[in-house]
Short mmCIF file of C-alpha atoms in Angstrom, two decimals:
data_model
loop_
_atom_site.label_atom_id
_atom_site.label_comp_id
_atom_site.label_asym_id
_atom_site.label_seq_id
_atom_site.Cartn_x
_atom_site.Cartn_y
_atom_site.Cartn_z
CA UNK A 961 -54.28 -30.55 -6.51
CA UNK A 962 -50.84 -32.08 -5.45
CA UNK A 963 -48.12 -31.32 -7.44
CA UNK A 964 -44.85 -32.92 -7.35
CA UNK A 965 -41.38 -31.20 -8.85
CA UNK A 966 -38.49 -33.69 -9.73
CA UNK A 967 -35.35 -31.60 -9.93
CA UNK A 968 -32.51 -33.88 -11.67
CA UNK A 969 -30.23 -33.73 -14.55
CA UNK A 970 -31.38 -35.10 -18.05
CA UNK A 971 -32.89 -38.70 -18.57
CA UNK A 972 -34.47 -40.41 -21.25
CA UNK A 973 -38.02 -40.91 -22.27
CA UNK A 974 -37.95 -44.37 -20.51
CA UNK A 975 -37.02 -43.39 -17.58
CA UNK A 976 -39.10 -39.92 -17.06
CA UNK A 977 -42.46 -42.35 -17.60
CA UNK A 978 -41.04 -45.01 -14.99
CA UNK A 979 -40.56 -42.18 -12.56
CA UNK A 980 -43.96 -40.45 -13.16
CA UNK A 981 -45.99 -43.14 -13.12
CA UNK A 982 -44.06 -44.32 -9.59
CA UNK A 983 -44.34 -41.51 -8.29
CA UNK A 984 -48.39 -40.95 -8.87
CA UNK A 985 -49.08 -44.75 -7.76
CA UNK A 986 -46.99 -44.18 -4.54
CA UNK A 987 -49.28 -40.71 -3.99
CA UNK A 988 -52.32 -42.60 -5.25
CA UNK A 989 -52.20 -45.31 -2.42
CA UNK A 990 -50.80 -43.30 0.45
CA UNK A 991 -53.12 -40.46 0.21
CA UNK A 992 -56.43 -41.86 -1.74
CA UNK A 993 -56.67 -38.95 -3.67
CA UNK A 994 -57.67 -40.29 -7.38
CA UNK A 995 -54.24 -40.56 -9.64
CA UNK A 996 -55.76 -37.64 -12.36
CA UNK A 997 -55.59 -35.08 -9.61
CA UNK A 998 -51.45 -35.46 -9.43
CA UNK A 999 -49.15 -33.69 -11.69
CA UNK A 1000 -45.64 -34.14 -11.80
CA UNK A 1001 -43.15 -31.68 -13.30
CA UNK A 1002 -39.72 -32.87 -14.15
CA UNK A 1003 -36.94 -29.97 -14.68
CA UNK A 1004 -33.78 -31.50 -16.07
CA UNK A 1005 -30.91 -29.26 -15.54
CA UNK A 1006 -27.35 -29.37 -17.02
CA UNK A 1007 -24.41 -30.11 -14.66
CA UNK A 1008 -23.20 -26.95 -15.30
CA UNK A 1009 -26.40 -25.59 -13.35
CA UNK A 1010 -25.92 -27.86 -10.81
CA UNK A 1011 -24.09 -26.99 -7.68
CA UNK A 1012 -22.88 -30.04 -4.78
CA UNK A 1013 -20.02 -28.98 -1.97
CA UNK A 1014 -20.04 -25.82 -3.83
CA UNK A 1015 -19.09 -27.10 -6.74
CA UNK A 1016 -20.49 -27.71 -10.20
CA UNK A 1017 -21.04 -31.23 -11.01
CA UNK A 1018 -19.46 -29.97 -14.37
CA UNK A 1019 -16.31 -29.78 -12.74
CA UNK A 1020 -16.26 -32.74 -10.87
CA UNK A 1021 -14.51 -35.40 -11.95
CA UNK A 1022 -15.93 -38.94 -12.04
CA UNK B 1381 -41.22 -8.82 -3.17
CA UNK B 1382 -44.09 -11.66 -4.29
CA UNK B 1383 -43.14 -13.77 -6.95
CA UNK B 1384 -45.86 -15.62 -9.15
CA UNK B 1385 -44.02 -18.87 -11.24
CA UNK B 1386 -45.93 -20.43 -13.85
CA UNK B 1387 -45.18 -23.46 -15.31
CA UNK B 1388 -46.64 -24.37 -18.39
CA UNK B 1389 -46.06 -25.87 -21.78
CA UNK B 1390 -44.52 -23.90 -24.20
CA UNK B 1391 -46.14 -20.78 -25.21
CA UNK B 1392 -46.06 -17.71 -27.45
CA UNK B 1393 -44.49 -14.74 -27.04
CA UNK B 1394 -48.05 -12.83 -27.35
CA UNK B 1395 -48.72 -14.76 -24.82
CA UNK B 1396 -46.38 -14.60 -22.35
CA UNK B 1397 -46.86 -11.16 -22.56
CA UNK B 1398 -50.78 -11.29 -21.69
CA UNK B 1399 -50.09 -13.54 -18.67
CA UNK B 1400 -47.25 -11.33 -17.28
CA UNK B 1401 -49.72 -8.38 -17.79
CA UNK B 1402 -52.88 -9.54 -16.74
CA UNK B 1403 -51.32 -11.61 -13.69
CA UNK B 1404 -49.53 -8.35 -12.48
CA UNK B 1405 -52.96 -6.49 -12.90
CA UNK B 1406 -54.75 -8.97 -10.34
CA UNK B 1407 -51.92 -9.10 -8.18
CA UNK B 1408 -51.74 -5.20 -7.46
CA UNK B 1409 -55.97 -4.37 -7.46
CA UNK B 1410 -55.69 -7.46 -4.46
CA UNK B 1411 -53.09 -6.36 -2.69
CA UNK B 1412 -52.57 -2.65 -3.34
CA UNK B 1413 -48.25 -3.73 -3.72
CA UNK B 1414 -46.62 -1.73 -6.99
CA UNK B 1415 -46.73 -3.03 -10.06
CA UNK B 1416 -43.18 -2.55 -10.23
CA UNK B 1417 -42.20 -5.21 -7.18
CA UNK B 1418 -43.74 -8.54 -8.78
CA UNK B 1419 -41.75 -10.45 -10.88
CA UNK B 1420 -43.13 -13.27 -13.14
CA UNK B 1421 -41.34 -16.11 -13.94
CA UNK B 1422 -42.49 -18.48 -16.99
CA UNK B 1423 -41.05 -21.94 -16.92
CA UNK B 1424 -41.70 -23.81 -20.16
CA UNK B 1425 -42.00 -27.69 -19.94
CA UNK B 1426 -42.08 -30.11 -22.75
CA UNK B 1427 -44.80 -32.40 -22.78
CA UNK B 1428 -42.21 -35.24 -22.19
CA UNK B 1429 -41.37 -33.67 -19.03
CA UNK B 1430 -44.85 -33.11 -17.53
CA UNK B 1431 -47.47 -35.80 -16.21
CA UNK B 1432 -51.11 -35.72 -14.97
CA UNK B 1433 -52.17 -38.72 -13.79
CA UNK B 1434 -49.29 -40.99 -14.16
CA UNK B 1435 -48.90 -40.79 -17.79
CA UNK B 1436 -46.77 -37.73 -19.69
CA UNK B 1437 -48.39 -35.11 -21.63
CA UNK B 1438 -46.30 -36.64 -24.75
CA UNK B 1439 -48.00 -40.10 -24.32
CA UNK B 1440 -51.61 -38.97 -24.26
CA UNK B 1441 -53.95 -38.99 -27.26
CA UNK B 1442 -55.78 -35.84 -28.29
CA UNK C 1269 -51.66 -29.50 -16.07
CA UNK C 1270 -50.07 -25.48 -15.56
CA UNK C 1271 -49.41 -24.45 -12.15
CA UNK C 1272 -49.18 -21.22 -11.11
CA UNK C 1273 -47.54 -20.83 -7.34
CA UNK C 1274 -47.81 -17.33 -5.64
CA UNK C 1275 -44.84 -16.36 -3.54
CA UNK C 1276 -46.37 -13.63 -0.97
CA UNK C 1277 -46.36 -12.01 2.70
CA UNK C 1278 -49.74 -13.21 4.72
CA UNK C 1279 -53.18 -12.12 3.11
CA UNK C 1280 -56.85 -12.33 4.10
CA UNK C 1281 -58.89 -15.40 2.80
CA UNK C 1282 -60.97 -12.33 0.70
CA UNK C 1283 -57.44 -11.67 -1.18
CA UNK C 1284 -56.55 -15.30 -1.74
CA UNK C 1285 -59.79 -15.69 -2.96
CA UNK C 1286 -59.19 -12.83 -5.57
CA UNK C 1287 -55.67 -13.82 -7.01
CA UNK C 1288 -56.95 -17.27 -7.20
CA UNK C 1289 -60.32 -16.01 -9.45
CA UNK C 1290 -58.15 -13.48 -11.13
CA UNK C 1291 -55.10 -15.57 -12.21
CA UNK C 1292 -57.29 -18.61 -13.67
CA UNK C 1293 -59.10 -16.29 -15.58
CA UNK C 1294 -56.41 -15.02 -16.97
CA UNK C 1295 -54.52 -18.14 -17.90
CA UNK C 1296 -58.12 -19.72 -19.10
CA UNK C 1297 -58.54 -16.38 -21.16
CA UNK C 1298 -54.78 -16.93 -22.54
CA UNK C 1299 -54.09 -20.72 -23.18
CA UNK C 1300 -57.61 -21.78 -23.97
CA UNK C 1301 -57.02 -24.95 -21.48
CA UNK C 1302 -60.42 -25.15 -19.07
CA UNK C 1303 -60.27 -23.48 -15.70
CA UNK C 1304 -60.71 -26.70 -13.49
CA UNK C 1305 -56.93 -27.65 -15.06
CA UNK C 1306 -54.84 -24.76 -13.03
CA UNK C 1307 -53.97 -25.11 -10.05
CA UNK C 1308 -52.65 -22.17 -7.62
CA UNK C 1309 -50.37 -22.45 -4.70
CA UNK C 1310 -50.35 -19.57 -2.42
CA UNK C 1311 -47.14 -19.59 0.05
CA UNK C 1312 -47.61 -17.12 3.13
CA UNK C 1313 -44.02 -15.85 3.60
CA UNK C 1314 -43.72 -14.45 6.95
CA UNK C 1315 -41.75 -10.59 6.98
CA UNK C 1316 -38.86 -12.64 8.74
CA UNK C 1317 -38.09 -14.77 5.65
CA UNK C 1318 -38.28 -12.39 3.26
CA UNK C 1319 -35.43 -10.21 1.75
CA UNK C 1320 -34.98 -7.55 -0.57
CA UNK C 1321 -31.96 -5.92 -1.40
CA UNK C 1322 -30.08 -7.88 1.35
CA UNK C 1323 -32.50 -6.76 3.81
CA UNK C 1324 -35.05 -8.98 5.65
CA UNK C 1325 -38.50 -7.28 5.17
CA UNK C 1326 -39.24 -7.69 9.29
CA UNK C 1327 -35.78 -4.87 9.43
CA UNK C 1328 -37.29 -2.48 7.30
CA UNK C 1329 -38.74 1.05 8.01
CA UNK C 1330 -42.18 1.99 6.52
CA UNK D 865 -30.53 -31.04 3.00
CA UNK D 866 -30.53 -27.66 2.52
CA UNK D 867 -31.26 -26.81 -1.64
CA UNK D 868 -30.93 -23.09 -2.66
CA UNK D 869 -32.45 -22.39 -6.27
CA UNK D 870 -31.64 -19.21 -7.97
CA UNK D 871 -33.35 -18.06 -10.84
CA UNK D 872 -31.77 -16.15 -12.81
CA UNK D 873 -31.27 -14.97 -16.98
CA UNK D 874 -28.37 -16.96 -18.43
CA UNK D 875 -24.91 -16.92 -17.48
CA UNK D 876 -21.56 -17.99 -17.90
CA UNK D 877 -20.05 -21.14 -16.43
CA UNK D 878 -17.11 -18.93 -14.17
CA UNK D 879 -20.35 -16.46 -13.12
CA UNK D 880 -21.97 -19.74 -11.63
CA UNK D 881 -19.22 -21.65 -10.32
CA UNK D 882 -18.72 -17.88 -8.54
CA UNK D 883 -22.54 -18.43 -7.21
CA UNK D 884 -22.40 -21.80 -6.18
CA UNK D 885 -19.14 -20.99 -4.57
CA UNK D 886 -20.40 -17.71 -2.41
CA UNK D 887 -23.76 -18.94 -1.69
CA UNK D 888 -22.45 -22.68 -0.33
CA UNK D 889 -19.81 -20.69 1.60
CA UNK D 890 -21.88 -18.43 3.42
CA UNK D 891 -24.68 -21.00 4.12
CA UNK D 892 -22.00 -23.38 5.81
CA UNK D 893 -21.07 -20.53 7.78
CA UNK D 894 -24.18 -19.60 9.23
CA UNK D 895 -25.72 -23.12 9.75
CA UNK D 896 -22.78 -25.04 10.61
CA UNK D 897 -23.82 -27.64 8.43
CA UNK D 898 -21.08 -29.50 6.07
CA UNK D 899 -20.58 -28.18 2.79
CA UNK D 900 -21.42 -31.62 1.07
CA UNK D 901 -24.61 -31.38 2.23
CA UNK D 902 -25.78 -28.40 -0.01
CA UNK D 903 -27.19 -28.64 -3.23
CA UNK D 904 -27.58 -25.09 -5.89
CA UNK D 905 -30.03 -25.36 -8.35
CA UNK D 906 -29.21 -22.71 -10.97
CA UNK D 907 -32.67 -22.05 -13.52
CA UNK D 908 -31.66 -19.88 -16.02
CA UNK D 909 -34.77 -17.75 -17.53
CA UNK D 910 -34.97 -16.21 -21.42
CA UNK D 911 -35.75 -12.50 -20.97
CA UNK D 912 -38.86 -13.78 -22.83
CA UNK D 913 -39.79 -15.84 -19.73
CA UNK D 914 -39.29 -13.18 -16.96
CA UNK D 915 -42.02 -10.17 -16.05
CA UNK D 916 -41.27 -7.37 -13.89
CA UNK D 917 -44.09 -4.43 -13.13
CA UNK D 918 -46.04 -6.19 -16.04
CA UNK D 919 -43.63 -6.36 -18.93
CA UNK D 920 -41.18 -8.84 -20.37
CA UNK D 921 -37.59 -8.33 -19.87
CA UNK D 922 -37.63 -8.75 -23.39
CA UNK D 923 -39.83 -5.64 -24.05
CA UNK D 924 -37.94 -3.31 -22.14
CA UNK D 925 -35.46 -0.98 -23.42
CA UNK D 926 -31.96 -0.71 -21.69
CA UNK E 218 -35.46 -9.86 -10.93
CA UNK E 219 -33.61 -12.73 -9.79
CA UNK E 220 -35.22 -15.00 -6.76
CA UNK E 221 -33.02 -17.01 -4.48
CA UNK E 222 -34.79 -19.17 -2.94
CA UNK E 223 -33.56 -21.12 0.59
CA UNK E 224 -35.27 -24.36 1.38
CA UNK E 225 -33.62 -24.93 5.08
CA UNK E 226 -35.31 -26.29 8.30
CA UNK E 227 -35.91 -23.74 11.00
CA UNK E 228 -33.42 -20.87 12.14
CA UNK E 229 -32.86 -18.00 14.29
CA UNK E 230 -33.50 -14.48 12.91
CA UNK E 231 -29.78 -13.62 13.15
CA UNK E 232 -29.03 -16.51 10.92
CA UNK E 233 -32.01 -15.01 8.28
CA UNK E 234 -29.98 -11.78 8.33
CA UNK E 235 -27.14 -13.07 7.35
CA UNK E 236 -27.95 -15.51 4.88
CA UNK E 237 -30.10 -12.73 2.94
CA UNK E 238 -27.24 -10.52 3.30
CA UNK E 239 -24.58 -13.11 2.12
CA UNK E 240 -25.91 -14.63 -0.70
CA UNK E 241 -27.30 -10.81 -1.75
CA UNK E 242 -23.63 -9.80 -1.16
CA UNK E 243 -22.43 -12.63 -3.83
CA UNK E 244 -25.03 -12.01 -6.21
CA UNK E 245 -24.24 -9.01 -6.86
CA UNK E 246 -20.42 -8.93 -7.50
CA UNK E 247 -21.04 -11.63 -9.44
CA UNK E 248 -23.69 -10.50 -11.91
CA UNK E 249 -23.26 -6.86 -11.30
CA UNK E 250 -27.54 -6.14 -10.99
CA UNK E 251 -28.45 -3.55 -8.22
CA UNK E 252 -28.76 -5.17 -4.66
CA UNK E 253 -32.12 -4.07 -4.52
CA UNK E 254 -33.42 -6.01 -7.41
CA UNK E 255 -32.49 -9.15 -5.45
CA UNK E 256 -35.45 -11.23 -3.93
CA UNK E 257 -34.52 -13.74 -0.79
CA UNK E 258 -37.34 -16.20 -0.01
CA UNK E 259 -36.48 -18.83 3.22
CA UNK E 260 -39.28 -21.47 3.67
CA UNK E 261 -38.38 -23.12 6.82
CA UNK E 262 -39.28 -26.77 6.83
CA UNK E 263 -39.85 -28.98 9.77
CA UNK E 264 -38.01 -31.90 10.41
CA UNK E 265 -40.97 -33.63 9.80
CA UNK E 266 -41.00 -32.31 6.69
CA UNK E 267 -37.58 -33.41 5.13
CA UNK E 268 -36.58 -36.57 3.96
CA UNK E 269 -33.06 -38.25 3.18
CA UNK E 270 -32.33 -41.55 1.64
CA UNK E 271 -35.92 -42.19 2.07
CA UNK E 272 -35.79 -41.33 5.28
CA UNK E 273 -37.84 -38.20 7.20
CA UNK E 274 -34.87 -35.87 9.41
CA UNK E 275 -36.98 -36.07 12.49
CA UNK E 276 -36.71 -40.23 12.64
CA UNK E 277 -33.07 -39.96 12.14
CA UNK E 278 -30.96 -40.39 15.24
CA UNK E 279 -27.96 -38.12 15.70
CA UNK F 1336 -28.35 -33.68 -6.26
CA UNK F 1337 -31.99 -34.66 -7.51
CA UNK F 1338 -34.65 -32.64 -5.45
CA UNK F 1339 -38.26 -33.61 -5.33
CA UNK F 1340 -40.77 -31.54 -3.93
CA UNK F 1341 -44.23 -32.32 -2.71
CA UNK F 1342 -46.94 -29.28 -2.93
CA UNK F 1343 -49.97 -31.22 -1.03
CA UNK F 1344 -52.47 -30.10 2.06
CA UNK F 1345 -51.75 -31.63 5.35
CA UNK F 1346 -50.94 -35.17 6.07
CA UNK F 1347 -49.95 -37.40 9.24
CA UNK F 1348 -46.40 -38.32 9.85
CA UNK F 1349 -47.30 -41.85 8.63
CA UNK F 1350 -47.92 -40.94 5.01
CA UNK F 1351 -44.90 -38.35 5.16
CA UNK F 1352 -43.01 -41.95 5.91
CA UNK F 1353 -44.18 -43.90 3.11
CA UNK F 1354 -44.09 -41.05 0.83
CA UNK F 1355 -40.84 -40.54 1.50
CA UNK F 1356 -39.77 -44.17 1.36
CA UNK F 1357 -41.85 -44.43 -1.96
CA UNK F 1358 -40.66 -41.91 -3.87
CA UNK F 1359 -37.10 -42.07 -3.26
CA UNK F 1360 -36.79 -46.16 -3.92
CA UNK F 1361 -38.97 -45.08 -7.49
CA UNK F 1362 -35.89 -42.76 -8.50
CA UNK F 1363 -32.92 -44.92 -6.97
CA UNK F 1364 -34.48 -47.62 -9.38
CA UNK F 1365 -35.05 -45.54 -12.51
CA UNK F 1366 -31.59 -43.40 -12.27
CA UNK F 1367 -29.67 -45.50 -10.25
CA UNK F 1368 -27.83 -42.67 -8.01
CA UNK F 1369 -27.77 -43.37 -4.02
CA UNK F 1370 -30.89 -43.16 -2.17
CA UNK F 1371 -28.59 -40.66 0.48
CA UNK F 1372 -28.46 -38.29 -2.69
CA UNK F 1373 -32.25 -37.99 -2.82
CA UNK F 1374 -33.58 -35.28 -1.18
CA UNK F 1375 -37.84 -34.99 -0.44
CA UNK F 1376 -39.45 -31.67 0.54
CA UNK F 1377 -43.06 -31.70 2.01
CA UNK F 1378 -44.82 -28.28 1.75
CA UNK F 1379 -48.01 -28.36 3.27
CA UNK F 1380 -50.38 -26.02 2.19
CA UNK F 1381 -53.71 -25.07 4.09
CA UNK F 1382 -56.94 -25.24 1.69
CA UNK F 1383 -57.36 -21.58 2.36
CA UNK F 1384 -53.78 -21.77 0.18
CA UNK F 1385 -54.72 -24.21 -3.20
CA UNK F 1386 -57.15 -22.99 -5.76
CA UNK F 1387 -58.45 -25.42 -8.31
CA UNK F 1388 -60.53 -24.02 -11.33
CA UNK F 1389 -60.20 -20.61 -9.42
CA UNK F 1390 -62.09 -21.85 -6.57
CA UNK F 1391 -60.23 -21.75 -3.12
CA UNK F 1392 -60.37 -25.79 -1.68
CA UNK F 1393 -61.67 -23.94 1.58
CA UNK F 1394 -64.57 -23.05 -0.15
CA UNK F 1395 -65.49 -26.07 -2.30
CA UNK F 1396 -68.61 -28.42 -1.21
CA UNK F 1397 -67.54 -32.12 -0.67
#
């Protein structure tokens, strides 16, 4: 029944598999529960939803 | 105050109007709150953005 | 892979029982997806770390 | 390490660089921890998405 | 129905008052809803609990 | 600003290490942002709190 939430900003395909299939093989070995049982959500949010310092990484610059 | 979040794949509005309903029904027979107090919050994920087992949704085979 | 998460004061094992029957039945009723997928996640807030209306639950009157 | 989420319908950019703003400032203030070190997590919900007392935003009238 | 939600490690009461109250207090001048439609849900973490850089909070020195 | 959040039962301080560890070198390799950006949230949940197929854990049969 674990679930784990990744909140970040967009990514590509690529790189949402890479992260859940690292994710549910570093769960798999540390807690021996069988890999099926995870789930992982990913919520990509837009930098103008995203708040660091009290600012929104929209509005910082690089 | 309670708050029930349910994430899910995309769904209809028919029926995101049957879970908000019938989720709010359970919730005040069990614990006797007002209807009125529970909010419901439906969070849609794409099937790139969920996994089960270290693979995404998008990736399986039906 | 839906989860549904329950954001609540402390309940009996009798109520969590309840929501947990009631809200998969629902969502099994509703999506068609088999029970044994959803998963619910029941967080016991205490009244301290609660607010409504800028208040914290543990300062209110009955 | 502190994250605050808010979920919310949509808004404009000013309303949430006024939320990230207010809510950063007054959680510095009351923790004493440095600004940089909180992260807002703005989730903005379709009235389609969000329930209260058993009904859709959507559904009700104004 | 908007949540805030505050993911913090553990604090006094006073500090739970105040945080509800401030971030209630910049909610609504900033979207204009009714105080009391404003949920304010604190789950206090243990150190433990919390990591950073890969790192838990409660094997960092200070 | 990414936030990842692990909804799992109990677990020693050991496994909160490597999950920690684990996780956050998975998505400093697939985004490439700072591990000190990465911030990992453990809720444990008692199995009086999970339901799986509408069953509490608490009362499932090993």
């Amino acid at each position: 029944m674990p679930v784990i939430t990744f909140e970040m900003t967009p990514m590509s395909k690529e790189q949402k598999q890479e992260i859940v299939k690292g994710f549910t093989e570093t769960a798999v070995r540390v807690t021996g529960i069988p890999a099926e049982a995870f789930y992982v959500l990913i919520h990509e949010n837009q930098e103008e939803n995203v708040g660091v310092g009290g600012t929104l990484l929209a509005d910082m610059e690089d």
